[in-house]
Amino acid sequence: MDRAPSEIWAKIFSFACTDSGFTGRSLSLTSTFFRLACEPYRLQSIAAFGPRKILAVDHILSVVPAHLRRVRYLFISLHPIDHSISDADEDVEEEPVVIAVRRIMELVADTLEVLGLNLTPWSLGDETVIPMPRLTDLISNNYPLQQDRGLFEALGPPPHDSPNPPVLEIPSPPAFPKLRSFHLTKVMEVSNYTHMFGEISKLMPSLTYVKFSETKDIGFGNALSLALGSEPLTASGAAHGTIFTARLSTSIEKVYVRPSVPQTIPGGYITGFIYQAFLKDMIQLAERGLARFVFLRAPASNNEQVWDPWVDWKAAVAMRGGEDRWNQDERHSLESPRHPTQGETI
């Protein structure tokens, strides 16, 4: 084996070490030769599920020499992989885990190409965005948009007589200059989407494909319609009010929207009504035939919705980043939804 050129082994290990980190660890235990040969790639791909695993990864990356800390693919979830809560994880406070998440991101920011984050809402709130010059794919349920929380509360909706949306201060150069694919796995329900669409365009100037999942807010469809340069939506009959929404960048070729699982909570008439109104607006937007907009079907179950970030991260790694991996996803039916009757759950 040691007669093969080092370039061949480098290529083999580069392609092999693209999972949660299991392959890299296993190869390093095979033999002394394999341990030394795969060492630069052992930490190339890492997935950490749950607080204790996150703290362990933070420790490893903090002590390993910088030249061996070339992490290209990273997935971090505050939830264990089976979504259960072990006694060990239950004893870990959230604050040190969140600090560890940020430290991990800072340590590997220069080499990251695909990043997946499944955190609690606002867990990295009000923190400065970490520049990642090589990042091509980002799958996240909040970062880097969660720091807008303070802006939403402080600025609120722009005045009705304001001719332009408020301009936010975005660091220059952009934090993610090579990012081509962004999946926001949980769209937060906020009253003003001006900042969200504006920051996406400013932070990610090369963005080509964007996907919004778990959407159900009645104001989202109208804001997206305006961000795409289309007219306001009227299908739901909802009073959207005056919305000043920044346009999404013209670099974006496709905008995918996947609604959340239909609500089934007891006494969910209001929630169900809002969800159906949201669907009506989105169907109207889809019927306009905008070349950039694609309305996807809702997840068939909560289980499918929960696993979506992890599945999408693996797909991004497999495609080596930056590709349109959602163009074959099942589209939503354009049949107009009916409103539920009083007392009916959706």
CSV table of C-alpha atoms in Angstrom, one decimal:
chain,number,residue,atom,x,y,z
A,1,MET,CA,0.0,0.0,0.0
A,2,ASP,CA,2.8,2.4,0.8
A,3,ARG,CA,4.0,2.0,-2.9
A,4,ALA,CA,1.0,3.9,-4.2
A,5,PRO,CA,1.6,7.7,-4.8
A,6,SER,CA,0.5,9.9,-1.9
A,7,GLU,CA,-1.8,11.8,-4.3
A,8,ILE,CA,-3.8,8.6,-4.8
A,9,TRP,CA,-4.3,8.1,-1.1
A,10,ALA,CA,-5.2,11.7,-0.7
A,11,LYS,CA,-7.9,11.4,-3.3
A,12,ILE,CA,-9.3,8.2,-1.8
A,13,PHE,CA,-9.4,9.6,1.7
A,14,SER,CA,-10.9,12.9,0.5
A,15,PHE,CA,-13.8,11.0,-1.1
A,16,ALA,CA,-14.2,8.5,1.8
A,17,CYS,CA,-14.3,10.9,4.7
A,18,THR,CA,-17.6,12.7,3.9
A,19,ASP,CA,-19.9,11.2,6.6
A,20,SER,CA,-20.4,12.0,10.3
A,21,GLY,CA,-16.7,11.3,11.0
A,22,PHE,CA,-17.1,7.6,11.5
A,23,THR,CA,-15.1,6.7,8.4
A,24,GLY,CA,-12.2,8.9,9.3
A,25,ARG,CA,-12.1,7.5,12.9
A,26,SER,CA,-12.3,3.9,11.6
A,27,LEU,CA,-9.5,4.3,9.0
A,28,SER,CA,-7.2,5.8,11.6
A,29,LEU,CA,-7.6,2.6,13.8
A,30,THR,CA,-6.9,0.2,10.9
A,31,SER,CA,-3.1,0.4,10.8
A,32,THR,CA,-0.3,2.8,11.5
A,33,PHE,CA,0.0,3.5,7.8
A,34,PHE,CA,-3.7,4.3,7.4
A,35,ARG,CA,-3.6,6.5,10.6
A,36,LEU,CA,-0.8,8.6,9.2
A,37,ALA,CA,-2.1,8.7,5.6
A,38,CYS,CA,-5.6,9.7,6.5
A,39,GLU,CA,-4.7,12.1,9.3
A,40,PRO,CA,-5.2,15.3,7.2
A,41,TYR,CA,-8.7,14.0,6.2
A,42,ARG,CA,-9.8,12.4,9.5
A,43,LEU,CA,-11.7,15.6,10.6
A,44,GLN,CA,-12.7,16.6,7.1
A,45,SER,CA,-16.4,15.8,7.8
A,46,ILE,CA,-18.0,16.0,11.3
A,47,ALA,CA,-21.6,15.6,12.6
A,48,ALA,CA,-22.3,16.3,16.2
A,49,PHE,CA,-25.8,15.5,17.7
A,50,GLY,CA,-26.6,16.6,21.2
A,51,PRO,CA,-24.9,18.7,23.8
A,52,ARG,CA,-22.3,16.2,24.9
A,53,LYS,CA,-21.1,15.4,21.4
A,54,ILE,CA,-20.9,19.1,20.6
A,55,LEU,CA,-18.7,19.8,23.7
A,56,ALA,CA,-16.5,16.8,22.7
A,57,VAL,CA,-16.1,18.1,19.2
A,58,ASP,CA,-15.2,21.6,20.6
A,59,HIS,CA,-12.5,20.0,22.8
A,60,ILE,CA,-11.0,18.0,19.9
A,61,LEU,CA,-10.9,20.9,17.5
A,62,SER,CA,-9.4,23.2,20.2
A,63,VAL,CA,-6.4,20.9,20.9
A,64,VAL,CA,-5.7,19.5,17.4
A,65,PRO,CA,-3.0,21.3,15.4
A,66,ALA,CA,-4.3,23.9,13.0
A,67,HIS,CA,-2.9,22.0,9.9
A,68,LEU,CA,-5.1,19.0,10.8
A,69,ARG,CA,-8.2,21.0,11.5
A,70,ARG,CA,-9.3,21.2,7.8
A,71,VAL,CA,-13.1,20.6,8.3
A,72,ARG,CA,-14.9,21.0,5.0
A,73,TYR,CA,-18.3,19.5,6.0
A,74,LEU,CA,-19.9,20.2,9.4
A,75,PHE,CA,-23.4,19.4,10.9
A,76,ILE,CA,-24.3,20.5,14.4
A,77,SER,CA,-27.6,19.7,16.1
A,78,LEU,CA,-28.6,20.5,19.7
A,79,HIS,CA,-30.8,17.4,19.5
A,80,PRO,CA,-29.5,13.8,19.7
A,81,ILE,CA,-29.7,11.9,16.5
A,82,ASP,CA,-32.8,9.9,17.7
A,83,HIS,CA,-34.3,13.1,19.1
A,84,SER,CA,-34.5,11.7,22.6
A,85,ILE,CA,-33.0,13.4,25.6
A,86,SER,CA,-30.5,11.3,27.5
A,87,ASP,CA,-29.9,11.8,31.2
A,88,ALA,CA,-26.3,12.9,30.4
A,89,ASP,CA,-27.5,15.5,27.9
A,90,GLU,CA,-30.3,16.7,30.2
A,91,ASP,CA,-27.6,17.7,32.8
A,92,VAL,CA,-25.8,19.9,30.3
A,93,GLU,CA,-26.7,23.6,30.5
A,94,GLU,CA,-27.5,25.3,27.1
A,95,GLU,CA,-25.2,28.3,27.4
A,96,PRO,CA,-21.8,26.5,27.4
A,97,VAL,CA,-23.1,24.4,24.5
A,98,VAL,CA,-24.0,27.5,22.4
A,99,ILE,CA,-20.6,29.0,23.2
A,100,ALA,CA,-19.0,25.7,22.0
A,101,VAL,CA,-21.0,25.8,18.8
A,102,ARG,CA,-19.8,29.3,18.0
A,103,ARG,CA,-16.2,28.4,18.9
A,104,ILE,CA,-16.4,25.4,16.6
A,105,MET,CA,-17.6,27.6,13.8
A,106,GLU,CA,-14.9,30.1,14.3
A,107,LEU,CA,-12.2,27.4,14.4
A,108,VAL,CA,-13.2,25.9,11.0
A,109,ALA,CA,-14.6,29.0,9.3
A,110,ASP,CA,-11.8,29.3,6.8
A,111,THR,CA,-12.1,25.7,5.4
A,112,LEU,CA,-15.9,25.1,5.7
A,113,GLU,CA,-17.7,24.3,2.4
A,114,VAL,CA,-21.0,22.8,3.7
A,115,LEU,CA,-22.5,23.8,7.0
A,116,GLY,CA,-25.7,22.4,8.6
A,117,LEU,CA,-27.1,23.9,11.9
A,118,ASN,CA,-30.1,22.6,13.8
A,119,LEU,CA,-30.2,24.9,16.8
A,120,THR,CA,-32.9,26.4,19.0
A,121,PRO,CA,-34.4,29.7,17.9
A,122,TRP,CA,-32.2,32.7,18.6
A,123,SER,CA,-29.5,30.5,20.2
A,124,LEU,CA,-26.8,32.6,18.5
A,125,GLY,CA,-28.8,35.8,18.9
A,126,ASP,CA,-27.2,39.2,18.4
A,127,GLU,CA,-23.8,37.7,17.6
A,128,THR,CA,-21.6,38.9,14.8
A,129,VAL,CA,-21.8,36.8,11.7
A,130,ILE,CA,-18.7,34.7,11.2
A,131,PRO,CA,-17.2,35.1,7.7
A,132,MET,CA,-16.8,31.8,5.8
A,133,PRO,CA,-15.0,32.5,2.5
A,134,ARG,CA,-15.3,28.9,1.1
A,135,LEU,CA,-18.8,28.1,2.1
A,136,THR,CA,-21.0,27.0,-0.8
A,137,ASP,CA,-24.0,25.4,1.1
A,138,LEU,CA,-25.7,26.5,4.3
A,139,ILE,CA,-28.6,24.5,5.9
A,140,SER,CA,-29.8,26.3,9.0
A,141,ASN,CA,-32.9,26.9,11.0
A,142,ASN,CA,-31.8,30.3,12.2
A,143,TYR,CA,-28.1,31.3,11.5
A,144,PRO,CA,-27.2,33.9,10.2
A,145,LEU,CA,-30.6,35.5,10.2
A,146,GLN,CA,-31.4,35.1,13.9
A,147,GLN,CA,-29.5,38.2,15.0
A,148,ASP,CA,-32.3,40.1,13.3
A,149,ARG,CA,-34.4,39.6,16.4
A,150,GLY,CA,-33.2,42.8,18.1
A,151,LEU,CA,-33.7,44.7,14.8
A,152,PHE,CA,-37.3,43.4,14.5
A,153,GLU,CA,-38.0,44.6,18.0
A,154,ALA,CA,-36.2,47.9,17.8
A,155,LEU,CA,-37.1,49.0,14.3
A,156,GLY,CA,-40.5,47.3,13.8
A,157,PRO,CA,-42.4,47.8,10.5
A,158,PRO,CA,-41.2,50.9,8.5
A,159,PRO,CA,-43.4,53.9,8.5
A,160,HIS,CA,-46.3,53.9,6.0
A,161,ASP,CA,-45.0,57.0,4.4
A,162,SER,CA,-41.4,55.7,4.0
A,163,PRO,CA,-40.5,55.5,0.3
A,164,ASN,CA,-37.8,52.9,0.9
A,165,PRO,CA,-37.2,50.0,3.4
A,166,PRO,CA,-34.6,50.7,6.1
A,167,VAL,CA,-31.0,50.0,5.1
A,168,LEU,CA,-29.2,47.6,7.4
A,169,GLU,CA,-25.5,47.8,8.0
A,170,ILE,CA,-23.9,44.7,6.6
A,171,PRO,CA,-20.1,44.1,7.0
A,172,SER,CA,-18.1,44.4,3.9
A,173,PRO,CA,-16.9,42.2,2.2
A,174,PRO,CA,-19.9,39.9,2.4
A,175,ALA,CA,-19.6,37.1,5.0
A,176,PHE,CA,-20.4,34.3,2.5
A,177,PRO,CA,-19.0,35.4,-0.9
A,178,LYS,CA,-19.2,31.9,-2.5
A,179,LEU,CA,-22.5,30.7,-1.0
A,180,ARG,CA,-24.7,29.3,-3.8
A,181,SER,CA,-27.2,27.3,-1.9
A,182,PHE,CA,-29.1,28.3,1.3
A,183,HIS,CA,-31.8,26.3,3.0
A,184,LEU,CA,-33.6,28.0,5.8
A,185,THR,CA,-35.2,25.0,7.4
A,186,LYS,CA,-37.5,26.9,9.7
A,187,VAL,CA,-38.9,30.2,8.7
A,188,MET,CA,-39.5,32.3,11.8
A,189,GLU,CA,-43.0,33.9,12.1
A,190,VAL,CA,-42.2,37.6,12.1
A,191,SER,CA,-44.3,40.7,11.2
A,192,ASN,CA,-41.7,42.2,8.9
A,193,TYR,CA,-39.7,40.3,6.4
A,194,THR,CA,-37.9,43.3,5.0
A,195,HIS,CA,-34.7,42.6,7.0
A,196,MET,CA,-34.7,38.9,6.3
A,197,PHE,CA,-34.8,39.2,2.5
A,198,GLY,CA,-32.5,42.2,2.5
A,199,GLU,CA,-29.8,40.4,4.6
A,200,ILE,CA,-30.0,37.3,2.4
A,201,SER,CA,-29.1,39.3,-0.6
A,202,LYS,CA,-26.3,41.3,1.1
A,203,LEU,CA,-24.7,38.4,3.1
A,204,MET,CA,-24.8,36.0,0.1
A,205,PRO,CA,-24.1,37.9,-3.1
A,206,SER,CA,-23.5,34.8,-5.2
A,207,LEU,CA,-26.6,32.9,-4.0
A,208,THR,CA,-28.2,30.9,-6.7
A,209,TYR,CA,-30.7,28.5,-5.0
A,210,VAL,CA,-32.7,29.2,-1.8
A,211,LYS,CA,-35.2,27.0,0.0
A,212,PHE,CA,-37.6,28.1,2.8
A,213,SER,CA,-39.0,25.2,4.8
A,214,GLU,CA,-41.6,24.9,7.6
A,215,THR,CA,-43.4,27.9,6.3
A,216,LYS,CA,-46.9,28.7,7.5
A,217,ASP,CA,-47.0,32.4,8.4
A,218,ILE,CA,-49.8,34.2,6.5
A,219,GLY,CA,-47.6,37.2,5.8
A,220,PHE,CA,-44.7,35.2,4.3
A,221,GLY,CA,-46.3,34.6,0.8
A,222,ASN,CA,-47.1,38.2,0.3
A,223,ALA,CA,-43.6,39.4,1.3
A,224,LEU,CA,-42.0,36.8,-0.9
A,225,SER,CA,-44.1,37.9,-3.9
A,226,LEU,CA,-42.9,41.4,-3.4
A,227,ALA,CA,-39.3,40.2,-2.9
A,228,LEU,CA,-39.5,38.4,-6.3
A,229,GLY,CA,-40.8,41.6,-8.0
A,230,SER,CA,-44.4,40.4,-8.3
A,231,GLU,CA,-47.7,42.0,-7.2
A,232,PRO,CA,-49.2,41.6,-3.8
A,233,LEU,CA,-51.2,38.4,-3.2
A,234,THR,CA,-55.0,38.5,-2.7
A,235,ALA,CA,-56.1,34.9,-2.7
A,236,SER,CA,-56.5,34.5,1.0
A,237,GLY,CA,-58.3,37.7,1.6
A,238,ALA,CA,-56.0,38.5,4.5
A,239,ALA,CA,-55.2,42.0,5.3
A,240,HIS,CA,-51.5,42.0,4.8
A,241,GLY,CA,-51.0,45.7,5.3
A,242,THR,CA,-48.3,47.8,3.8
A,243,ILE,CA,-45.1,45.8,3.5
A,244,PHE,CA,-41.8,47.3,2.3
A,245,THR,CA,-39.8,44.2,1.2
A,246,ALA,CA,-36.3,44.3,-0.1
A,247,ARG,CA,-35.9,42.5,-3.5
A,248,LEU,CA,-34.1,39.2,-3.6
A,249,SER,CA,-30.9,39.3,-5.6
A,250,THR,CA,-31.1,38.7,-9.3
A,251,SER,CA,-28.4,36.1,-8.9
A,252,ILE,CA,-31.0,33.8,-7.4
A,253,GLU,CA,-32.3,31.4,-10.1
A,254,LYS,CA,-34.7,29.4,-8.0
A,255,VAL,CA,-36.7,30.0,-4.8
A,256,TYR,CA,-38.2,26.9,-3.3
A,257,VAL,CA,-40.9,27.0,-0.6
A,258,ARG,CA,-42.0,24.0,1.4
A,259,PRO,CA,-44.9,24.5,3.8
A,260,SER,CA,-44.9,23.0,7.3
A,261,VAL,CA,-46.8,19.8,8.2
A,262,PRO,CA,-50.5,20.8,8.5
A,263,GLN,CA,-51.5,21.6,12.0
A,264,THR,CA,-53.3,18.9,14.0
A,265,ILE,CA,-53.3,20.3,17.5
A,266,PRO,CA,-56.6,20.0,19.5
A,267,GLY,CA,-58.8,23.0,19.0
A,268,GLY,CA,-56.7,24.1,16.1
A,269,TYR,CA,-59.3,26.0,14.2
A,270,ILE,CA,-57.5,29.4,14.2
A,271,THR,CA,-54.1,27.7,13.4
A,272,GLY,CA,-55.7,25.7,10.7
A,273,PHE,CA,-57.5,28.7,9.2
A,274,ILE,CA,-54.2,30.6,9.1
A,275,TYR,CA,-52.4,27.7,7.5
A,276,GLN,CA,-55.1,27.3,4.8
A,277,ALA,CA,-54.9,31.1,4.1
A,278,PHE,CA,-51.2,30.8,3.7
A,279,LEU,CA,-51.6,27.9,1.2
A,280,LYS,CA,-54.1,29.9,-0.8
A,281,ASP,CA,-51.6,32.8,-1.2
A,282,MET,CA,-48.7,30.5,-2.1
A,283,ILE,CA,-50.9,28.7,-4.7
A,284,GLN,CA,-51.8,32.0,-6.2
A,285,LEU,CA,-48.1,32.9,-6.4
A,286,ALA,CA,-47.3,29.5,-8.0
A,287,GLU,CA,-50.1,30.0,-10.6
A,288,ARG,CA,-48.5,33.3,-11.8
A,289,GLY,CA,-45.8,31.1,-13.4
A,290,LEU,CA,-42.8,33.0,-12.1
A,291,ALA,CA,-39.7,31.3,-13.5
A,292,ARG,CA,-37.8,31.6,-10.2
A,293,PHE,CA,-40.6,30.3,-7.8
A,294,VAL,CA,-41.3,26.6,-7.0
A,295,PHE,CA,-43.9,25.6,-4.4
A,296,LEU,CA,-43.1,22.1,-3.0
A,297,ARG,CA,-45.4,19.7,-1.2
A,298,ALA,CA,-45.6,19.7,2.6
A,299,PRO,CA,-43.9,16.9,4.5
A,300,ALA,CA,-46.0,13.8,4.9
A,301,SER,CA,-45.3,13.6,8.6
A,302,ASN,CA,-43.6,15.3,11.5
A,303,ASN,CA,-40.8,12.7,11.3
A,304,GLU,CA,-40.1,13.7,7.7
A,305,GLN,CA,-40.0,17.4,8.7
A,306,VAL,CA,-37.7,16.7,11.7
A,307,TRP,CA,-35.1,14.8,9.6
A,308,ASP,CA,-35.1,17.2,6.7
A,309,PRO,CA,-32.0,19.3,7.8
A,310,TRP,CA,-29.8,16.2,8.2
A,311,VAL,CA,-31.0,14.6,5.0
A,312,ASP,CA,-30.4,17.8,3.1
A,313,TRP,CA,-26.9,18.2,4.5
A,314,LYS,CA,-25.9,14.7,3.4
A,315,ALA,CA,-27.3,15.5,-0.1
A,316,ALA,CA,-25.2,18.7,-0.2
A,317,VAL,CA,-22.0,16.9,0.8
A,318,ALA,CA,-22.7,14.1,-1.7
A,319,MET,CA,-23.1,16.7,-4.5
A,320,ARG,CA,-19.9,18.5,-3.4
A,321,GLY,CA,-21.8,21.7,-2.8
A,322,GLY,CA,-23.4,24.5,-4.7
A,323,GLU,CA,-25.8,22.5,-6.9
A,324,ASP,CA,-29.6,22.6,-7.3
A,325,ARG,CA,-30.5,19.5,-5.3
A,326,TRP,CA,-34.2,20.4,-4.9
A,327,ASN,CA,-35.3,20.5,-8.6
A,328,GLN,CA,-36.6,16.9,-8.4
A,329,ASP,CA,-38.6,17.4,-5.2
A,330,GLU,CA,-42.3,16.8,-5.5
A,331,ARG,CA,-44.3,19.9,-6.2
A,332,HIS,CA,-47.4,21.0,-4.2
A,333,SER,CA,-50.8,20.6,-5.8
A,334,LEU,CA,-52.2,23.8,-7.2
A,335,GLU,CA,-55.7,22.9,-6.2
A,336,SER,CA,-57.1,25.6,-4.0
A,337,PRO,CA,-57.5,24.4,-0.3
A,338,ARG,CA,-60.8,24.7,1.4
A,339,HIS,CA,-61.3,26.5,4.7
A,340,PRO,CA,-62.0,24.2,7.7
A,341,THR,CA,-65.4,24.3,9.3
A,342,GLN,CA,-65.8,25.5,12.9
A,343,GLY,CA,-64.2,22.9,15.3
A,344,GLU,CA,-62.4,21.0,12.6
A,345,THR,CA,-58.7,20.4,13.0
A,346,ILE,CA,-56.3,20.7,10.1
